[in-house]
CSV table of C-alpha atoms and ligand atoms in Angstrom, one decimal:
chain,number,residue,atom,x,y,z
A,1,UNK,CA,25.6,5.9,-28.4
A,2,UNK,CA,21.8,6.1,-28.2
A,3,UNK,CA,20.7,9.8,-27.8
A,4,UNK,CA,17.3,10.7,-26.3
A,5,UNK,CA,15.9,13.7,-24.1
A,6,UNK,CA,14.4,12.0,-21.3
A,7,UNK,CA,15.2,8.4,-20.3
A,8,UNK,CA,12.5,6.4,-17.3
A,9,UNK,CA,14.1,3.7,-15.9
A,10,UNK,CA,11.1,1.4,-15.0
A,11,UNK,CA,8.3,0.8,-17.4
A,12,UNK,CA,5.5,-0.1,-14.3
A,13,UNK,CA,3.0,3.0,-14.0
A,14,UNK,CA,4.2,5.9,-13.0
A,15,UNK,CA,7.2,5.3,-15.7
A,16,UNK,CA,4.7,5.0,-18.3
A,17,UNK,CA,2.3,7.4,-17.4
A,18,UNK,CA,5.7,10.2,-17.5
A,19,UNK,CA,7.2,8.5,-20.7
A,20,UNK,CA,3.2,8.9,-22.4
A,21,UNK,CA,3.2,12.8,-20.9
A,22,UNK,CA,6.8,13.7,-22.2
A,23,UNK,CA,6.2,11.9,-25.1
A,24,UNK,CA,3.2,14.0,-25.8
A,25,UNK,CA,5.2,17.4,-25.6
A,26,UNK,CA,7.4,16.1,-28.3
A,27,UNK,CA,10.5,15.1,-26.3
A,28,UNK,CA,12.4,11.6,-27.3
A,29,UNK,CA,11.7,9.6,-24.9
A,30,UNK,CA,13.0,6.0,-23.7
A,31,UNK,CA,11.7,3.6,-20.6
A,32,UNK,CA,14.0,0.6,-20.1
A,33,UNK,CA,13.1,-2.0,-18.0
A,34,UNK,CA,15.4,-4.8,-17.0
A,35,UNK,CA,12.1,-7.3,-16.9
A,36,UNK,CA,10.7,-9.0,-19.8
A,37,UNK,CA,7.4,-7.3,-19.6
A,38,UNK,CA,6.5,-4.1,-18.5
A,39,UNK,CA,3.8,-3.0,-15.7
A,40,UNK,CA,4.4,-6.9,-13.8
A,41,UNK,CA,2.9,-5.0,-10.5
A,42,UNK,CA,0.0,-3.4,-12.7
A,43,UNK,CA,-1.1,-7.7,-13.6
A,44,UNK,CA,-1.0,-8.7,-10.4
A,45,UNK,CA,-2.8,-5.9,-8.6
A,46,UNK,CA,-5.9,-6.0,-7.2
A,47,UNK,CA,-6.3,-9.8,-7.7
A,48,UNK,CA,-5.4,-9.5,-11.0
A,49,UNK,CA,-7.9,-6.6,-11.4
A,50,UNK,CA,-6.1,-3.8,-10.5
A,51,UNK,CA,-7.8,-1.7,-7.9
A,52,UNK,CA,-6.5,1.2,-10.4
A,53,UNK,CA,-7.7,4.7,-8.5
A,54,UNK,CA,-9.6,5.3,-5.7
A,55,UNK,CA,-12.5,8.3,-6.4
A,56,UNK,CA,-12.0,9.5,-2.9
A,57,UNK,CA,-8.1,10.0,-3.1
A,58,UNK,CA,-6.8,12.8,-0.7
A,59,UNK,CA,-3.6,13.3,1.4
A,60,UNK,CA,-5.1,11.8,4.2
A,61,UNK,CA,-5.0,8.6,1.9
A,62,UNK,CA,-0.8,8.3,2.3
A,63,UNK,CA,1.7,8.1,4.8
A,64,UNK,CA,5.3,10.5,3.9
A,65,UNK,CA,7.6,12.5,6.4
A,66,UNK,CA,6.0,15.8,4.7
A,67,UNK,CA,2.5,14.9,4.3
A,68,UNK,CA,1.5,17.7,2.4
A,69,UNK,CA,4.2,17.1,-0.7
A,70,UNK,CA,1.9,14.8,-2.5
A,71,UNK,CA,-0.7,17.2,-3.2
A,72,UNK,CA,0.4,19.2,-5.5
A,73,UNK,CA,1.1,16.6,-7.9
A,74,UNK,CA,-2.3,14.7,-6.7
A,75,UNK,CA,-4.7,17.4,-7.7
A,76,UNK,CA,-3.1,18.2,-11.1
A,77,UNK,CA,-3.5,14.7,-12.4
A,78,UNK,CA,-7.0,13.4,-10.0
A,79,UNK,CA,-8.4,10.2,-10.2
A,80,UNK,CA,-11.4,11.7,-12.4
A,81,UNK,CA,-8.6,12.4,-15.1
A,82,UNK,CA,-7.3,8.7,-14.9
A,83,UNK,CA,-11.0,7.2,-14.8
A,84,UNK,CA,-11.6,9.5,-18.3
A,85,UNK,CA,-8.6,7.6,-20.2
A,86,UNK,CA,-10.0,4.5,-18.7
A,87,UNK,CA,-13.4,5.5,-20.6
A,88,UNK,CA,-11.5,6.7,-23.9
A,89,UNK,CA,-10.2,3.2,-24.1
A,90,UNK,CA,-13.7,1.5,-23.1
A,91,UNK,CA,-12.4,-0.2,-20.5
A,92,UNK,CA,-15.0,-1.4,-18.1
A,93,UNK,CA,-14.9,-1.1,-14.3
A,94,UNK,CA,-16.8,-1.4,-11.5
A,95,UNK,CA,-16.5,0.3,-8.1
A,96,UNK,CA,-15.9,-2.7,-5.2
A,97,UNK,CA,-16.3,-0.6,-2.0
A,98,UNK,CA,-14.9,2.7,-0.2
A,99,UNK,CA,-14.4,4.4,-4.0
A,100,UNK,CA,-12.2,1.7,-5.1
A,101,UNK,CA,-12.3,1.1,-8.7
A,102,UNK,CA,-11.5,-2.1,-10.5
A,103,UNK,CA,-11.4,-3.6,-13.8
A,104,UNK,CA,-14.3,-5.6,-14.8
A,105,UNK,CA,-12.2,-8.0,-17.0
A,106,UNK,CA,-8.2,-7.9,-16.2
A,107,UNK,CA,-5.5,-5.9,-15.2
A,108,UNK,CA,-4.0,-6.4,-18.7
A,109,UNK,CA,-6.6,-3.8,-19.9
A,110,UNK,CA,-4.8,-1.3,-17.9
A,111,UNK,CA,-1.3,-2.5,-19.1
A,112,UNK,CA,-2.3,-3.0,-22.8
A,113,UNK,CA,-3.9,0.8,-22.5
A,114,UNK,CA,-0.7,2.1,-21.1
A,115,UNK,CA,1.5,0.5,-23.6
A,116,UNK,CA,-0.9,1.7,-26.2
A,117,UNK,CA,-0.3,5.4,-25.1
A,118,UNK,CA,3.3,4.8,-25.1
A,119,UNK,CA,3.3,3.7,-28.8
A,120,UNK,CA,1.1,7.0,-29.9
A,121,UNK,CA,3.4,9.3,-27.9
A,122,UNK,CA,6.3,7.8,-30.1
A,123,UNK,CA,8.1,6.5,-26.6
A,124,UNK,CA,11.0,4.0,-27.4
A,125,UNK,CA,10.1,0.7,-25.1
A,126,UNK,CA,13.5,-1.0,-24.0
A,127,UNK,CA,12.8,-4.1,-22.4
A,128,UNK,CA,15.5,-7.3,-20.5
A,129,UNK,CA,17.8,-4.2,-19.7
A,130,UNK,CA,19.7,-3.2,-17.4
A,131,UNK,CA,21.8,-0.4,-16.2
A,132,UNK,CA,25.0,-0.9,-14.8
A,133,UNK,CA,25.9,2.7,-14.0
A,134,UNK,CA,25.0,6.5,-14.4
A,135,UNK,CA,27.6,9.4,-14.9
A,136,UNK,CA,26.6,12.9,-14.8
A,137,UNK,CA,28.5,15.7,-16.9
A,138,UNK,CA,26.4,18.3,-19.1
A,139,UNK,CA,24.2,15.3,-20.0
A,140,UNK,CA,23.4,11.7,-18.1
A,141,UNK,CA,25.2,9.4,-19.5
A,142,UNK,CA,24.0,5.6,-19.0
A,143,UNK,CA,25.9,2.3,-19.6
A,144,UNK,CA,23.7,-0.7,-20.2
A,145,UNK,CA,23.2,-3.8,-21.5
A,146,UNK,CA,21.9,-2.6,-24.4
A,147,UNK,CA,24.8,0.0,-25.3
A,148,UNK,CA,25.6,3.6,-24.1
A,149,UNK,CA,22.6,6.0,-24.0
A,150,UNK,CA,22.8,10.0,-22.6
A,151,UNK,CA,19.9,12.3,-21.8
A,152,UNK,CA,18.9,15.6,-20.5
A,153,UNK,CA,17.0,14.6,-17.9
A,154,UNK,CA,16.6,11.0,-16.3
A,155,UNK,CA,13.4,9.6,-14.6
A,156,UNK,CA,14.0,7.0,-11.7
A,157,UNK,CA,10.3,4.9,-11.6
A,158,UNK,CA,12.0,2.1,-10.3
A,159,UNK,CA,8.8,1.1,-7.6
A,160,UNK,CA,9.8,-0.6,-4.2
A,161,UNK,CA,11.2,-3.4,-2.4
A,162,UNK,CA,8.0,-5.9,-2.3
A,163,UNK,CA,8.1,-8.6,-4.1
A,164,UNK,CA,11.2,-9.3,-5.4
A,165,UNK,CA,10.3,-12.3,-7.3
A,166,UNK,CA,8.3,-9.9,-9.9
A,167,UNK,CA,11.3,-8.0,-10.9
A,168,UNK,CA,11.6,-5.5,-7.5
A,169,UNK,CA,15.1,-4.3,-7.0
A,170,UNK,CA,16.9,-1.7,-4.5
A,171,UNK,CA,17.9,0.2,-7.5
A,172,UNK,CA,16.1,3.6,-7.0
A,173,UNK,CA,17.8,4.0,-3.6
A,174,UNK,CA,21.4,3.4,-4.9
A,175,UNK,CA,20.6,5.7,-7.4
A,176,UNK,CA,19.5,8.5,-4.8
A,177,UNK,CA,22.7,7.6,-2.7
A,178,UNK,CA,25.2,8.0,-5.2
A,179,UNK,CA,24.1,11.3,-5.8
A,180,UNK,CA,24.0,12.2,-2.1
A,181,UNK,CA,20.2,12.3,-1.5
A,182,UNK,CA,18.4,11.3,1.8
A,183,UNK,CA,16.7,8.1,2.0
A,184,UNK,CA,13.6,7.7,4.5
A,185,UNK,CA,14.6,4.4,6.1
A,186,UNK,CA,12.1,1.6,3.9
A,187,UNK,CA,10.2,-1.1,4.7
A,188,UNK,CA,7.7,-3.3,3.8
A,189,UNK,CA,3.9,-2.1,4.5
A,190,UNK,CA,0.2,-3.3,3.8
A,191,UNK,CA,1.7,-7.1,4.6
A,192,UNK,CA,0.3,-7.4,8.2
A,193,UNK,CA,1.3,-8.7,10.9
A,194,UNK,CA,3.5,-11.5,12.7
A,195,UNK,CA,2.9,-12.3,16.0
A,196,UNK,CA,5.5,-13.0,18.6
A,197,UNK,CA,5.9,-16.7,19.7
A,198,UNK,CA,4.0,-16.2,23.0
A,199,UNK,CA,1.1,-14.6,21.0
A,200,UNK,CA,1.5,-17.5,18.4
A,201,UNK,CA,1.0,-19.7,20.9
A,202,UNK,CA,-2.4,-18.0,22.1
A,203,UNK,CA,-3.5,-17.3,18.7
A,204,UNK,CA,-1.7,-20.2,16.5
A,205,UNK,CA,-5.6,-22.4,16.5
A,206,UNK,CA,-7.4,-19.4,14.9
A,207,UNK,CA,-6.0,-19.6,11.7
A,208,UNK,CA,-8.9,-19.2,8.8
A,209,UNK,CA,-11.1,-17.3,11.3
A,210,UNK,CA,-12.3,-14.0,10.1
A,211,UNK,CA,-14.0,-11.2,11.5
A,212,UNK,CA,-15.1,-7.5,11.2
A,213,UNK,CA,-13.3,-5.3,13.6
A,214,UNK,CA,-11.8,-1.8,14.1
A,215,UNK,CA,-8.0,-1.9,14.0
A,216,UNK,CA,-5.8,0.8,15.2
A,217,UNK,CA,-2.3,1.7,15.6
A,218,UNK,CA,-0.7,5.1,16.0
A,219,UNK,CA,-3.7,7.3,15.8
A,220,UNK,CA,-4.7,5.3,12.4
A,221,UNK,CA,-8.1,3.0,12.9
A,222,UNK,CA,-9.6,0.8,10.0
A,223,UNK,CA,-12.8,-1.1,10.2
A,224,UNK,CA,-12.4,-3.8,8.1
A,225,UNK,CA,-12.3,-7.4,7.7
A,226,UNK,CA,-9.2,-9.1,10.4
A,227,UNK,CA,-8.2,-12.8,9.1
A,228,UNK,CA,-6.0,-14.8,11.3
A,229,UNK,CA,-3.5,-16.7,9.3
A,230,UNK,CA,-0.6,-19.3,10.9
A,231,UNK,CA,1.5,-17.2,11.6
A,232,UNK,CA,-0.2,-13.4,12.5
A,233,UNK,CA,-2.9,-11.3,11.3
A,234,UNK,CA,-3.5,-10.2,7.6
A,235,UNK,CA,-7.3,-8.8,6.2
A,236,UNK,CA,-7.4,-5.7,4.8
A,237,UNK,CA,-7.9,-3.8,8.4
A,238,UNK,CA,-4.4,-5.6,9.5
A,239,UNK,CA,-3.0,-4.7,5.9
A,240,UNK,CA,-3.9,-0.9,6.6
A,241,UNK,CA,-2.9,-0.6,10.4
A,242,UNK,CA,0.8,-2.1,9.1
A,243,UNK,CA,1.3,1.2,7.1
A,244,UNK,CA,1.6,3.0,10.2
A,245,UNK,CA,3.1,0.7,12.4
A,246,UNK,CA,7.3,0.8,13.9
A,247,UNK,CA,8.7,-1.9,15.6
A,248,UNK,CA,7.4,-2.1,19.4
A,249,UNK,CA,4.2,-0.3,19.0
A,250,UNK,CA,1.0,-1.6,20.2
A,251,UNK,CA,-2.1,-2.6,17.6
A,252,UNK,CA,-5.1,-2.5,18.9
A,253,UNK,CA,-8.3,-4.2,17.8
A,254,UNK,CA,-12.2,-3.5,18.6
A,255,UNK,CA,-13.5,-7.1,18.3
A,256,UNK,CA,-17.2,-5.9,18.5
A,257,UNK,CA,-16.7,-2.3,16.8
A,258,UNK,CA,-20.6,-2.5,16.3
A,259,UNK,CA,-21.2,-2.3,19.4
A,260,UNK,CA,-21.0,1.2,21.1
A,261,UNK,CA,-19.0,1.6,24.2
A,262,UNK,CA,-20.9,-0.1,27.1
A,263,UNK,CA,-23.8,-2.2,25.2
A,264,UNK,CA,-22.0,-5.5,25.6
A,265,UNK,CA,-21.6,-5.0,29.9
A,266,UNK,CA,-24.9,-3.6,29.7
A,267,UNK,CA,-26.2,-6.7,28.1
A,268,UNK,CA,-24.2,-9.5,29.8
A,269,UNK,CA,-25.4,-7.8,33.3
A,270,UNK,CA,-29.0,-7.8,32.5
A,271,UNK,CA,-28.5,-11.4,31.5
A,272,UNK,CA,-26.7,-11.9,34.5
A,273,UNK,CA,-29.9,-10.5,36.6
A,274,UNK,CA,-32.4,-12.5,34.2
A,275,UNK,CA,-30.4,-15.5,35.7
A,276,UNK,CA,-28.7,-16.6,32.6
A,277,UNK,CA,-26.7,-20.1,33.1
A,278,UNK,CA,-25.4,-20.4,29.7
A,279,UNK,CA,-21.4,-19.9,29.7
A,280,UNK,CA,-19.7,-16.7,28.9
A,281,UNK,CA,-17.9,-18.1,25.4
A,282,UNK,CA,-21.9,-19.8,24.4
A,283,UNK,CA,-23.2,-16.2,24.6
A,284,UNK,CA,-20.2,-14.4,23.2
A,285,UNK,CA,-20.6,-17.2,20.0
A,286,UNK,CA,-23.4,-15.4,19.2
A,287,UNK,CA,-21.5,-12.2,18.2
A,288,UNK,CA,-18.2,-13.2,17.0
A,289,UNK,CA,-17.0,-16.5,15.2
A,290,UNK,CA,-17.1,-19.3,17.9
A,291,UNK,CA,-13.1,-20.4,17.7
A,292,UNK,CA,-12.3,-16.7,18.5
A,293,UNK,CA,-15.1,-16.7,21.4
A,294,UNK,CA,-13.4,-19.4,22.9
A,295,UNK,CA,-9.9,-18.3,22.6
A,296,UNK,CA,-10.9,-14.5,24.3
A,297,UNK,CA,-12.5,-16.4,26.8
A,298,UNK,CA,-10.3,-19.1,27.3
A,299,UNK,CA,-7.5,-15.9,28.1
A,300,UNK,CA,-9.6,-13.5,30.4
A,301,UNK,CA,-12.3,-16.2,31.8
A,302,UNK,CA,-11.9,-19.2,34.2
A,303,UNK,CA,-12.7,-22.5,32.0
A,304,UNK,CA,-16.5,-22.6,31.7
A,305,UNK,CA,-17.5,-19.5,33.1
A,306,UNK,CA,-21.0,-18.2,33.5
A,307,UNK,CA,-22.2,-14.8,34.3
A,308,UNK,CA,-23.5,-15.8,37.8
A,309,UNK,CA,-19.9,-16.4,38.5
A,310,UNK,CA,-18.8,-12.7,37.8
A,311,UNK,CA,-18.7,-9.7,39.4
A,312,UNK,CA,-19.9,-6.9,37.4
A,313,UNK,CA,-17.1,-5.3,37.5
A,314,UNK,CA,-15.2,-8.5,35.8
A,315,UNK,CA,-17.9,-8.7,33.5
A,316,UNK,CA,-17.1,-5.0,32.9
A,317,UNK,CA,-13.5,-5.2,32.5
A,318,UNK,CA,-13.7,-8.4,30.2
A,319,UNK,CA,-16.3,-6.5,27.6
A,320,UNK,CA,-14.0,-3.4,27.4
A,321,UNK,CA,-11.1,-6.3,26.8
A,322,UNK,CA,-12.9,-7.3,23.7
A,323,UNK,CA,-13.2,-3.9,22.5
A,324,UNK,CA,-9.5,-2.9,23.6
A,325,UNK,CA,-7.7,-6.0,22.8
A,326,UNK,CA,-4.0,-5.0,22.9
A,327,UNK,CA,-1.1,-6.7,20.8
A,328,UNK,CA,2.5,-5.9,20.3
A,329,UNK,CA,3.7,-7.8,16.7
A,330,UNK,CA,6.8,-9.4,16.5
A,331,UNK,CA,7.1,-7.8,13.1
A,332,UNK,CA,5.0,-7.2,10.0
A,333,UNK,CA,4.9,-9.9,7.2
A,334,UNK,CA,8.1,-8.7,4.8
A,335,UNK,CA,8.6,-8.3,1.5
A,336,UNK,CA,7.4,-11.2,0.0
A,337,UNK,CA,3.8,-10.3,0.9
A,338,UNK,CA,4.0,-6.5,1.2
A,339,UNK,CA,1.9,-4.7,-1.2
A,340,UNK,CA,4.0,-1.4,-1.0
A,341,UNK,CA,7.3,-0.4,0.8
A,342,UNK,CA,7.1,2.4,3.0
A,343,UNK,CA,9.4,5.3,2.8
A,344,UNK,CA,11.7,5.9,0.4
A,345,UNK,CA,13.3,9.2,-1.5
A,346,UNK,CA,13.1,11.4,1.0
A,347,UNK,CA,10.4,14.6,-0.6
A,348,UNK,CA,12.7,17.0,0.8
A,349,UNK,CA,15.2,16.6,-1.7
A,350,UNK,CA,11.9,16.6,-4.3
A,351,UNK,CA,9.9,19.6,-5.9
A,352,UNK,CA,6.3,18.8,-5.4
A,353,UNK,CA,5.5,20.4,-8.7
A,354,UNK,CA,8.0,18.3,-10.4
A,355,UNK,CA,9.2,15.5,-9.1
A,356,UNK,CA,13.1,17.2,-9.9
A,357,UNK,CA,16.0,17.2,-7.4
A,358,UNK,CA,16.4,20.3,-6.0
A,359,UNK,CA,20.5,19.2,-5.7
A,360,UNK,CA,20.6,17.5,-9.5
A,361,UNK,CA,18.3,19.6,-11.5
A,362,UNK,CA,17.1,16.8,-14.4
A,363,UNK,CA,16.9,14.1,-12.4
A,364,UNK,CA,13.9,12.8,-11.3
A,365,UNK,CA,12.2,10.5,-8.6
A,366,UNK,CA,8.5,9.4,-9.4
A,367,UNK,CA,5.9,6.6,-7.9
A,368,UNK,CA,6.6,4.4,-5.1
A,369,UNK,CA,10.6,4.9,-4.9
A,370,UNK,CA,9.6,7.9,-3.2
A,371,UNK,CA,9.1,8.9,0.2
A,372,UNK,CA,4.8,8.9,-0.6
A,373,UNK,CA,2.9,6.0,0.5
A,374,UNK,CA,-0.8,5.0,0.1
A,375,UNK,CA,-3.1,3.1,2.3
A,376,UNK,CA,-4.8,0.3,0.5
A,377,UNK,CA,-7.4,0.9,-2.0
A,378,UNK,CA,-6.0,2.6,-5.1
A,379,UNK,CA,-3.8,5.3,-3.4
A,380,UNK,CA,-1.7,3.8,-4.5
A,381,UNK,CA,-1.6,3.2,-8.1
A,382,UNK,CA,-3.2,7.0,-8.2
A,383,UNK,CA,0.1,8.3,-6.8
A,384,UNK,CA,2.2,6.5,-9.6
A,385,UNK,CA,-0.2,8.0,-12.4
A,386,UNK,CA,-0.4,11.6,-10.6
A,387,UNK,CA,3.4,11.4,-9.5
A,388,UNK,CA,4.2,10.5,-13.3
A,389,UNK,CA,2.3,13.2,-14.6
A,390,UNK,CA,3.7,15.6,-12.9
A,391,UNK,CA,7.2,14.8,-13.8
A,392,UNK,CA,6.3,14.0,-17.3
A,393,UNK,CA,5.3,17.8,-17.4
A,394,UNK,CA,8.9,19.3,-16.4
A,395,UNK,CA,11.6,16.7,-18.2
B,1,FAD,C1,0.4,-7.9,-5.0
B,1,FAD,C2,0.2,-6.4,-5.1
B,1,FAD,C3,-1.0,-5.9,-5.3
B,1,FAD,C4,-1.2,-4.5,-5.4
B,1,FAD,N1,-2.4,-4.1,-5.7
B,1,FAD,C5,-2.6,-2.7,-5.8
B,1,FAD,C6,-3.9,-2.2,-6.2
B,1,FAD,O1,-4.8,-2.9,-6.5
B,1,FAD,N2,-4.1,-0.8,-6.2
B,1,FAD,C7,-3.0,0.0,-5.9
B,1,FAD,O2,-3.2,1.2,-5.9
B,1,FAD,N3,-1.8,-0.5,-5.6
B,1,FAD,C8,-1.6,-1.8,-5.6
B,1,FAD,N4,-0.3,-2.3,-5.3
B,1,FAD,C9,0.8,-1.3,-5.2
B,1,FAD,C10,1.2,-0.9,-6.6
B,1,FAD,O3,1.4,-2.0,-7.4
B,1,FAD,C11,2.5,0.0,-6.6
B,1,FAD,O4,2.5,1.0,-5.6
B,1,FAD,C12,2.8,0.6,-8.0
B,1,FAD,O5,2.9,-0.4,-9.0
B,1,FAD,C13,4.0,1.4,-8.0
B,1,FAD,O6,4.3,1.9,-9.3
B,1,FAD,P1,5.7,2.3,-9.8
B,1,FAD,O7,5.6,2.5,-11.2
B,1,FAD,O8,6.3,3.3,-8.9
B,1,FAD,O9,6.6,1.0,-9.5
B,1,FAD,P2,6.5,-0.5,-10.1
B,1,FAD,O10,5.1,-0.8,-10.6
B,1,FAD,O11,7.0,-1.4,-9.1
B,1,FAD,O12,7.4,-0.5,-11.4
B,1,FAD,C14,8.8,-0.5,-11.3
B,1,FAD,C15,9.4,-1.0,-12.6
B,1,FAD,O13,10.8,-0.8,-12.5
B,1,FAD,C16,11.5,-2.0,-12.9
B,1,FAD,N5,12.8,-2.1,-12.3
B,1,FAD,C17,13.1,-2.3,-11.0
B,1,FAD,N6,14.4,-2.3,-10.8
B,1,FAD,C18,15.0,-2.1,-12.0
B,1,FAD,C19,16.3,-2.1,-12.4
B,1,FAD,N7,17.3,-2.2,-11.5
B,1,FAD,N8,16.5,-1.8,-13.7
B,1,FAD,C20,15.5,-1.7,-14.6
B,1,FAD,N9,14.2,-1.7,-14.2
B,1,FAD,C21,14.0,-2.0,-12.9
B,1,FAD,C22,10.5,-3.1,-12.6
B,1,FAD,O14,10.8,-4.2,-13.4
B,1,FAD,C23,9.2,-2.5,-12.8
B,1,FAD,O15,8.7,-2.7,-14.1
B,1,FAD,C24,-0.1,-3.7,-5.3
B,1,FAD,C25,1.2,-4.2,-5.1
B,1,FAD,C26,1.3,-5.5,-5.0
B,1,FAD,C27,2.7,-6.1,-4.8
């Protein structure tokens, strides 16, 4: 029987970043990890450059049922404070856009710095194992693969749902549910869309074609690059509208998001007046990618139309349809392509401060197995450090 004070299951970064704090204090502290490796998300993050904080990280930044229970934890552990062990270690960096910060070199300088902070805090690494089940007396007691362990307080950091091939498991939610906690309903998020067949069949030619354009769904809007793929709609301003999208609801997208609200009528009707022959889908080439230009016209235009041949009122109604395109997705992409899974522990059972059941005090929920979900650009990652921190405070 292995005895420690605190054991993490799920070395990926908000388990680490807990086991390094607890460790710190001078508790006896074990992560185990069924995967081989630990942090497999951390390596393949940010294209293998992890986009590791985000220097503008607020609440607005995340999606929960209680949108104010991340900040507590948020502005005790801040990106600044993540950024300055980044320094200590002299790992380089480099801001990409929108305060997203990523590694210079690899995401293995984030993993290997992790690790490293682990080994000074005296943390016990337990890798390839697993935990087949979790009693609670006076203490926690754990059977796994690698024996019988107890401790005081227990520390789920067992991530989400997406991608399952990199060691993802449902694991964190059984946990909650066999000790009675509620579970916001999960599901995969920053994947994108599908469209539905009819839509397929409209869109299906586009594939490869990418644009800037405003995308909004539920009172969210992101201006970003859109990329049509065979089968829906990814690009980071797709991947951020799917965070806030439930089955049924629209998406809309501002093709020319440039463009304020009545420039393009106003242009194509003082063309119209010059006596412009050129056809509608020539002239609307010039401001978006030509395939797209033709499919948009090819759905709101007569084949081959010119301006002489509309009214101004249909040229009207077809420039507001390129700002107000309207779309309802079959679904979003799934798991296998999702960057994060929404939802999660639900924060109500959670203290903000601490990341401790209010139900089983010394048990813990941190990172993304919680109900706290980040748009893309660092959020993220900052949520599994701050979230980690917090708990690695209190166990
Ligand atoms: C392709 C991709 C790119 C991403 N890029 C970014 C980015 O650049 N910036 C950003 O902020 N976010 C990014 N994210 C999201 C980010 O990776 C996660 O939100 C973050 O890793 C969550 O940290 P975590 O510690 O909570 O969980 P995880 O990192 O998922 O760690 C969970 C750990 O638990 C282990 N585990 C799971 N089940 C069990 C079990 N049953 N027994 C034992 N161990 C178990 C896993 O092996 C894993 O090591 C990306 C995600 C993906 C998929």
């Amino acid at each position: 029987m292995k005895t420690f004070d605190v054991v993490i299951i799920g070395a990926g970064g908000a388990g680490m970043m807990c086991a390094r704090e607890a460790g710190k204090r001078g508790r006896r502290v074990a992560i185990i990890d069924h995967a081989p490796k630990v942090g497999a998300k951390i390596l393949i993050s940010g294209g293998g450059r992890c986009n590791f904080t985000n220097r503008g990280t607020g609440p607005d930044n995340y999606v929960s049922q209680n949108p104010h229970f991340c900040k507590s934890a948020l502005s005790r552990f801040t990106p600044a404070d993540f950024i300055a062990l980044v320094k200590d270690y002299r790992i380089p960096y480099h801001e990409k856009k929108l305060g997203q910060l990523f590694c210079d070199r690899s995401a293995k300088d984030i993993v290997e710095m992790l690790v490293s902070e682990c080994e000074k805090a005296g943390v016990e690494l337990l890798l390839k194992c697993t935990c087949e089940e979790i009693r609670k007396s006076n203490r926690f007691e754990l059977s796994t693969s690698l024996g019988e362990m107890t401790c005081d307080s227990l520390v789920i950091a067992t991530g989400g749902l997406s991608i399952p091939k990199v060691g993802a498991t449902d694991f964190g939610y059984r946990i909650a549910r066999q000790f009675g906690l509620n579970i916001v309903y999960p599901a995969p998020a920053l994947d994108g869309f599908r469209f539905s067949p009819e839509d397929l069949k409209k869109f299906g030619d586009l594939t490869g074609v990418s644009t800037d354009a405003l995308v909004s769904c539920n009172e969210a809007s992101f201006r970003e690059n859109i990329l049509f793929t065979h089968a829906g709609l990814s690009g980071p301003a797709a991947l951020q509208a799917s965070l806030y999208w439930e089955p049924d609801d629209p998406v809309e997208i501002d093709f020319l998001p440039a463009f304020e609200p009545g420039r393009l009528e106003e242009s194509f009707i003082k063309k119209k007046e010059k006596g412009l022959k050129s056809e509608v889908k020539t002239l609307l080439g010039d401001l978006l990618p030509q395939r797209l230009a033709e499919t948009l016209c090819a759905l709101n235009l007569p084949p081959h139309a010119t301006l002489q041949q509309l009214s101004d009122k249909a040229i009207g109604s077809f420039a507001s349809g390129i700002h107000h395109f309207s779309f309802t997705p079959h679904s979003t992409v799934g798991y296998s392509k999702a960057e994060v899974t929404r939802g999660g522990v639900d924060t109500q059972e959670l203290s903000s401060k601490t990341m401790e059941c209010r139900k089983l005090p010394g048990l813990y929920f941190i990172g993304e197995v919680v109900d706290v979900t980040g748009q893309l650009g660092g959020y993220n990652f900052q949520w599994a450090w701050s979230s980690g921190w917090a708990a690695g405070q209190a166990v």
